[in-house]
Every structure is written in structure tokens, then in C-alpha cells.
mmCIF file of C-alpha atoms in Angstrom:
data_model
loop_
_atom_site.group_PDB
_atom_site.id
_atom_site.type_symbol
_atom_site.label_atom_id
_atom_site.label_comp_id
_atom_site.label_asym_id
_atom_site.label_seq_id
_atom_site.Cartn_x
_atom_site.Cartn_y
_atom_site.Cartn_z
ATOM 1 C CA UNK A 1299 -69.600 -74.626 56.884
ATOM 2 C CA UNK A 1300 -65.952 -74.816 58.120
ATOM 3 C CA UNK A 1301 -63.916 -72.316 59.214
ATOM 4 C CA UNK A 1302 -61.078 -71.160 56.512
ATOM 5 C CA UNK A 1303 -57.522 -71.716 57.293
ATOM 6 C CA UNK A 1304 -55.800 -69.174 57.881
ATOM 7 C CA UNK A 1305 -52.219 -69.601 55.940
ATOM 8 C CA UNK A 1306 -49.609 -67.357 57.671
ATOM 9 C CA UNK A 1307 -46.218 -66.613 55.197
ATOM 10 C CA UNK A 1308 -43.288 -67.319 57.618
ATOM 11 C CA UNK A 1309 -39.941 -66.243 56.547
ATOM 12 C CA UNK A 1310 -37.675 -69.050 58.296
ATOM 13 C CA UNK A 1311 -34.452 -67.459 56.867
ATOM 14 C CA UNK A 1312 -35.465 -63.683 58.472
ATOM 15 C CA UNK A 1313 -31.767 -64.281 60.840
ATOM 16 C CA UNK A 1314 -30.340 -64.166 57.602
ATOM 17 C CA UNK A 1315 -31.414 -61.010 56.444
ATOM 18 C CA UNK A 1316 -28.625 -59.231 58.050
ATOM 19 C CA UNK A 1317 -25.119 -60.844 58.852
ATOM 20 C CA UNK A 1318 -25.043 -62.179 62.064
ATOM 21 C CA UNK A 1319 -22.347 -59.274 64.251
ATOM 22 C CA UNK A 1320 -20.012 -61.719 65.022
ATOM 23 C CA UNK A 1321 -19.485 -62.993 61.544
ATOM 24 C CA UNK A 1322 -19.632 -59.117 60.385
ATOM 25 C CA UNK A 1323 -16.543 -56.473 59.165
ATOM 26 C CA UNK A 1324 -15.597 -54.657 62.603
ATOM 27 C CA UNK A 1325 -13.651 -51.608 63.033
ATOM 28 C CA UNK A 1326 -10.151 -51.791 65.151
ATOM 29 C CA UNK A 1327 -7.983 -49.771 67.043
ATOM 30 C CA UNK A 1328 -4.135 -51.406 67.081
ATOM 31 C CA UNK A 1329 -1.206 -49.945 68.082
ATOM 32 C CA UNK A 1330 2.087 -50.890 65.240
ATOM 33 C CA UNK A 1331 5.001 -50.493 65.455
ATOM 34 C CA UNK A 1332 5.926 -49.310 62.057
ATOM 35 C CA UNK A 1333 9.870 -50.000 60.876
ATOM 36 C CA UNK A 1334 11.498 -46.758 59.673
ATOM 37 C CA UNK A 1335 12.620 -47.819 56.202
ATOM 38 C CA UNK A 1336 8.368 -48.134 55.655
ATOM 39 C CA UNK A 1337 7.503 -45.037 56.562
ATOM 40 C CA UNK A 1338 9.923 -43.261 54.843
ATOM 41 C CA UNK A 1339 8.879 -45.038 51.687
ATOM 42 C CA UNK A 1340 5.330 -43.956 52.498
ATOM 43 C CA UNK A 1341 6.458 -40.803 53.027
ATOM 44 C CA UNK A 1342 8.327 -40.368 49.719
ATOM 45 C CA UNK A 1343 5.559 -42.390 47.778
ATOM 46 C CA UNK A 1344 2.997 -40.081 49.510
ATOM 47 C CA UNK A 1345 1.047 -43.354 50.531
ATOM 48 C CA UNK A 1346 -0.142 -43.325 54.443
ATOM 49 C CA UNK A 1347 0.641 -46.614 56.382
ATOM 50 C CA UNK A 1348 -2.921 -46.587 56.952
ATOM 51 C CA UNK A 1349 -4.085 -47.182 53.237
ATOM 52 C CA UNK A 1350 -1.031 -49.321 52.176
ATOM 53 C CA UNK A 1351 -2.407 -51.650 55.093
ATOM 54 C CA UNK A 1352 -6.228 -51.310 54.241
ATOM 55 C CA UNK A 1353 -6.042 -52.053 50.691
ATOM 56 C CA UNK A 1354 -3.994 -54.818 51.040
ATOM 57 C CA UNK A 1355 -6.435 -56.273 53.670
ATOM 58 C CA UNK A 1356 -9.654 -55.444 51.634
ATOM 59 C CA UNK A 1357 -7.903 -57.389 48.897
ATOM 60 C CA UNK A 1358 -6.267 -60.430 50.789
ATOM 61 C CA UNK A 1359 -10.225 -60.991 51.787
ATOM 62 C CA UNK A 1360 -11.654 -61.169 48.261
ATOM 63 C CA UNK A 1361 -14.210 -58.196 49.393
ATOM 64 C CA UNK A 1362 -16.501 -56.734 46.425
ATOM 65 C CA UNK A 1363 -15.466 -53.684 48.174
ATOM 66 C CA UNK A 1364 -11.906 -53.417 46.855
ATOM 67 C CA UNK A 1365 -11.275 -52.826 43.418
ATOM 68 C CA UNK A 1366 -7.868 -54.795 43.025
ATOM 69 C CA UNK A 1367 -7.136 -56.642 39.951
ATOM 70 C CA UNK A 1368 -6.886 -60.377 40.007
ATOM 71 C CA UNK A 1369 -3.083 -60.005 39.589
ATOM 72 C CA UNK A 1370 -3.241 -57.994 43.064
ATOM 73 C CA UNK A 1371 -5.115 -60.393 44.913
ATOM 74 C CA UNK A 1372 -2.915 -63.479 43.414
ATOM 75 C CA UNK A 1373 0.289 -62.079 44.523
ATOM 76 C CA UNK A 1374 -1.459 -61.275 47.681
ATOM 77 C CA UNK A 1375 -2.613 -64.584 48.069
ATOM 78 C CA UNK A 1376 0.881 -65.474 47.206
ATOM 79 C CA UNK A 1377 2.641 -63.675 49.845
ATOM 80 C CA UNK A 1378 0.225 -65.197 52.426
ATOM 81 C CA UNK A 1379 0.896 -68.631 51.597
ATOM 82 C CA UNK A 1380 4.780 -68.222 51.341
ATOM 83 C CA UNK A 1381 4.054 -66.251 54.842
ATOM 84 C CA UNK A 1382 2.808 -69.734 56.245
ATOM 85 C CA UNK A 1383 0.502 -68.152 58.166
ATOM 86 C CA UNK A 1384 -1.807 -70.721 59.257
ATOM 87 C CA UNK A 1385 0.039 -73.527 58.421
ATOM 88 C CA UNK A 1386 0.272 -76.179 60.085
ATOM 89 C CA UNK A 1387 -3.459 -75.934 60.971
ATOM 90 C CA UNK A 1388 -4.391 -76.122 57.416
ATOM 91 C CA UNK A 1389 -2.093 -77.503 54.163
ATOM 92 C CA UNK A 1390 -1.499 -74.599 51.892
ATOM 93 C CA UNK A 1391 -3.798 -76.766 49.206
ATOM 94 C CA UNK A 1392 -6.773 -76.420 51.910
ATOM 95 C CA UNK A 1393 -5.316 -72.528 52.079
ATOM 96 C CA UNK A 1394 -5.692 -72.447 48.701
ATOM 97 C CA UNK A 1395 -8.888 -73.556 48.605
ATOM 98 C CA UNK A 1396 -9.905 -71.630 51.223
ATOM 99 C CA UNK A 1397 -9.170 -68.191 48.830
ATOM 100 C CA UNK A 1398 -10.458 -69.919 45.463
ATOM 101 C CA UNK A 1399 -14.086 -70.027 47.498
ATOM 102 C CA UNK A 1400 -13.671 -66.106 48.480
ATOM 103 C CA UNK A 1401 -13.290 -65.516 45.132
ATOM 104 C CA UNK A 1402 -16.025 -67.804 43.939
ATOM 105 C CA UNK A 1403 -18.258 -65.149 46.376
ATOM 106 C CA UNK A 1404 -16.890 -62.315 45.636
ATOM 107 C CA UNK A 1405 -17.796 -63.402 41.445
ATOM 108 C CA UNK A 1406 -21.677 -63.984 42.767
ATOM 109 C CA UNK A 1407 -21.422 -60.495 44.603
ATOM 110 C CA UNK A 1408 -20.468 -58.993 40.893
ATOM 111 C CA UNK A 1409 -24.277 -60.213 39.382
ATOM 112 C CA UNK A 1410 -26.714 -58.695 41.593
ATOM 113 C CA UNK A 1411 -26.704 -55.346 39.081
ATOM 114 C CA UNK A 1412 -30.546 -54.913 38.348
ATOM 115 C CA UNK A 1413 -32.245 -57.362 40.816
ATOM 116 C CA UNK A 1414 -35.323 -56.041 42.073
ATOM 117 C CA UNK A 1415 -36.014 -55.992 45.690
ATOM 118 C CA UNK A 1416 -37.204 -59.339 46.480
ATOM 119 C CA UNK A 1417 -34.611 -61.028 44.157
ATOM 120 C CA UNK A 1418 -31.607 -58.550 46.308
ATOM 121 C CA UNK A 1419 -33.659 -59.783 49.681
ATOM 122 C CA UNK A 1420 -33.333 -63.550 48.407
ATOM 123 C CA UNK A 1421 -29.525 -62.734 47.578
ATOM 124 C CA UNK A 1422 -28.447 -61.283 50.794
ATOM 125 C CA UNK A 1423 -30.318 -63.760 52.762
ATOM 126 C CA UNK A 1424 -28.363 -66.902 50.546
ATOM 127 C CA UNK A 1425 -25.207 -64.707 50.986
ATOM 128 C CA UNK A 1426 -25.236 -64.370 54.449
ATOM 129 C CA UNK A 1427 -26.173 -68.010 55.479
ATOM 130 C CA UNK A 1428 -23.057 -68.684 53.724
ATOM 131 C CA UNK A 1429 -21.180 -66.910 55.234
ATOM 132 C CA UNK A 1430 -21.715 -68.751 58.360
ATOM 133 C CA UNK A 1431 -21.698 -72.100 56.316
ATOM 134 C CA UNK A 1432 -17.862 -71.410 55.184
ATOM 135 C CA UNK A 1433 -16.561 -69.407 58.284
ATOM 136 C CA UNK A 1434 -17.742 -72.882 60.366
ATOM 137 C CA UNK A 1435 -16.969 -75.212 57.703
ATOM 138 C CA UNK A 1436 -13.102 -74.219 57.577
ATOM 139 C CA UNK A 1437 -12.952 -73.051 61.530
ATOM 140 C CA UNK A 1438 -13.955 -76.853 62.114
ATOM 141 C CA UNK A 1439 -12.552 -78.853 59.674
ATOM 142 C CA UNK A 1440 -9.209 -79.319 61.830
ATOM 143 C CA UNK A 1441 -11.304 -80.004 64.899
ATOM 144 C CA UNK A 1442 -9.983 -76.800 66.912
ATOM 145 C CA UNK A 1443 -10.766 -76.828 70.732
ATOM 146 C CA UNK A 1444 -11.917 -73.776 70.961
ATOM 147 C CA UNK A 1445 -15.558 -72.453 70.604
ATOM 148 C CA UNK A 1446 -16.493 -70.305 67.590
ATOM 149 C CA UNK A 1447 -16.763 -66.938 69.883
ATOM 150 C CA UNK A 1448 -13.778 -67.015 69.373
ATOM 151 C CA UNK A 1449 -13.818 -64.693 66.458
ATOM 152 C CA UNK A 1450 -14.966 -62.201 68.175
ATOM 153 C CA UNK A 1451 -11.045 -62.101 69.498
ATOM 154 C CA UNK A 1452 -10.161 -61.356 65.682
#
């Protein structure tokens, strides 16, 4: 009589479980120069610098954590690509398309209501690896010479 084999559940996606730190939301301490004729609009809206530039950040980024409407983050989007800001690197189109797939995310983010634990696990694990995916996808695509540590300069 043979010995049974032993079967042994490996979870190859475990490194997904949590977002990898360098691809993670970090906090930051700048220094701004803030133009006069802003803060005396905060001041007489009663908005702090502070929020006026976190909300539009959480909302440029597509985050499930901001609760901006769609008109918001269009305009926002809007502003960003009339900014140029990284063109030429990338064609506003591939700009574009780089927000359109936020959004996509941030729409899959809006269905995990009532998954149970193993289903949420699954989720986060698929969420995460693509995070990675897209973040090295785009930060390639125009062949950059630099490495992808680089991020952690962001």
C-alpha cells in the first residue's frame, strides 16, 4: 500500500493580497507657495487650501474614495489635458485613455457591496495585480529610461 499524496493549497497570488508600498497612496509633506488672490477666496468661501487641493486630487485619480460626480471628474480631467501635463510623453488620446481605464476601476470598485470574504479576498487580490499591470503598462509604453523606483520620487 502506497503512501497518500499529500496535496498542499498554495496561494501563488498571496503578494497580491496587499498593494505592493511602492504602488500604494503615500502621505506628503510640500511646502506651496500659495498666490494671494487664492487664499483670500478660500478665506471668503471658508474652504482651506488644504481641502480645495485634496479633493481635487482624490478626484483627478478616479479613487472610490472621493465622492465627486462624473461632471467633477470630467472637467477635472479636462483641465489636465488642456494643462498638457504629460504631453509630449503621451498624446492626449493615450491621456485620455489613460483616465477612461481609472474610471473603468473605479466602476469595478462600486460592486463589491455584499461579497463574502473569500469573494472580497479574490477581489483585492485581482485589484491589486492590476494595479501593477496598468501603472507598468503606461510607465513603459513610451520606453522611458528610467527604472520603475522611480515612483517612489512621486
Amino acid at each position: 500500500m502506497g503512501k497518500k499524496k499529500k496535496i498542499v493549497d498554495v496561494d501563488t497570488y498571496h503578494k497580491y493580497a496587499d498593494v505592493d508600498e511602492i504602488y500604494s497612496s503615500k502621505n506628503r509633506e510640500m511646502k506651496l507657495f500659495v498666490p494671494s488672490n487664492l487664499r483670500m477666496l478660500c478665506a471668503i468661501l471658508d474652504v482651506k487650501v488644504e481641502k480645495l487641493l485634496n479633493d481635487f486630487m482624490w478626484m483627478l485619480s478616479y479613487s472610490h474614495h472621493s465622492s465627486a460626480s462624473e461632471t467633477q471628474r470630467k472637467i477635472g480631467m479636462n483641465f489636465f489635458l488642456s494643462s498638457k501635463y504629460g504631453q509630449p510623453l503621451y498624446s492626449k488620446k493615450q491621456i485620455k485613455q489613460m483616465f477612461h481605464e481609472l474610471k473603468a476601476e473605479r466602476k469595478i470598485h462600486e460592486t463589491i457591496d455584499g461579497m463574502d470574504h473569500e469573494d472580497m479576498n479574490l477581489f483585492w487580490k485581482s485589484k491589486n495585480m492590476y494595479t501593477q499591470y496598468w501603472f507598468k503598462r503606461w510607465f513603459e509604453k513610451n520606453r522611458r529610461n528610467v527604472d520603475i523606483s522611480v515612483l517612489n520620487d512621486y
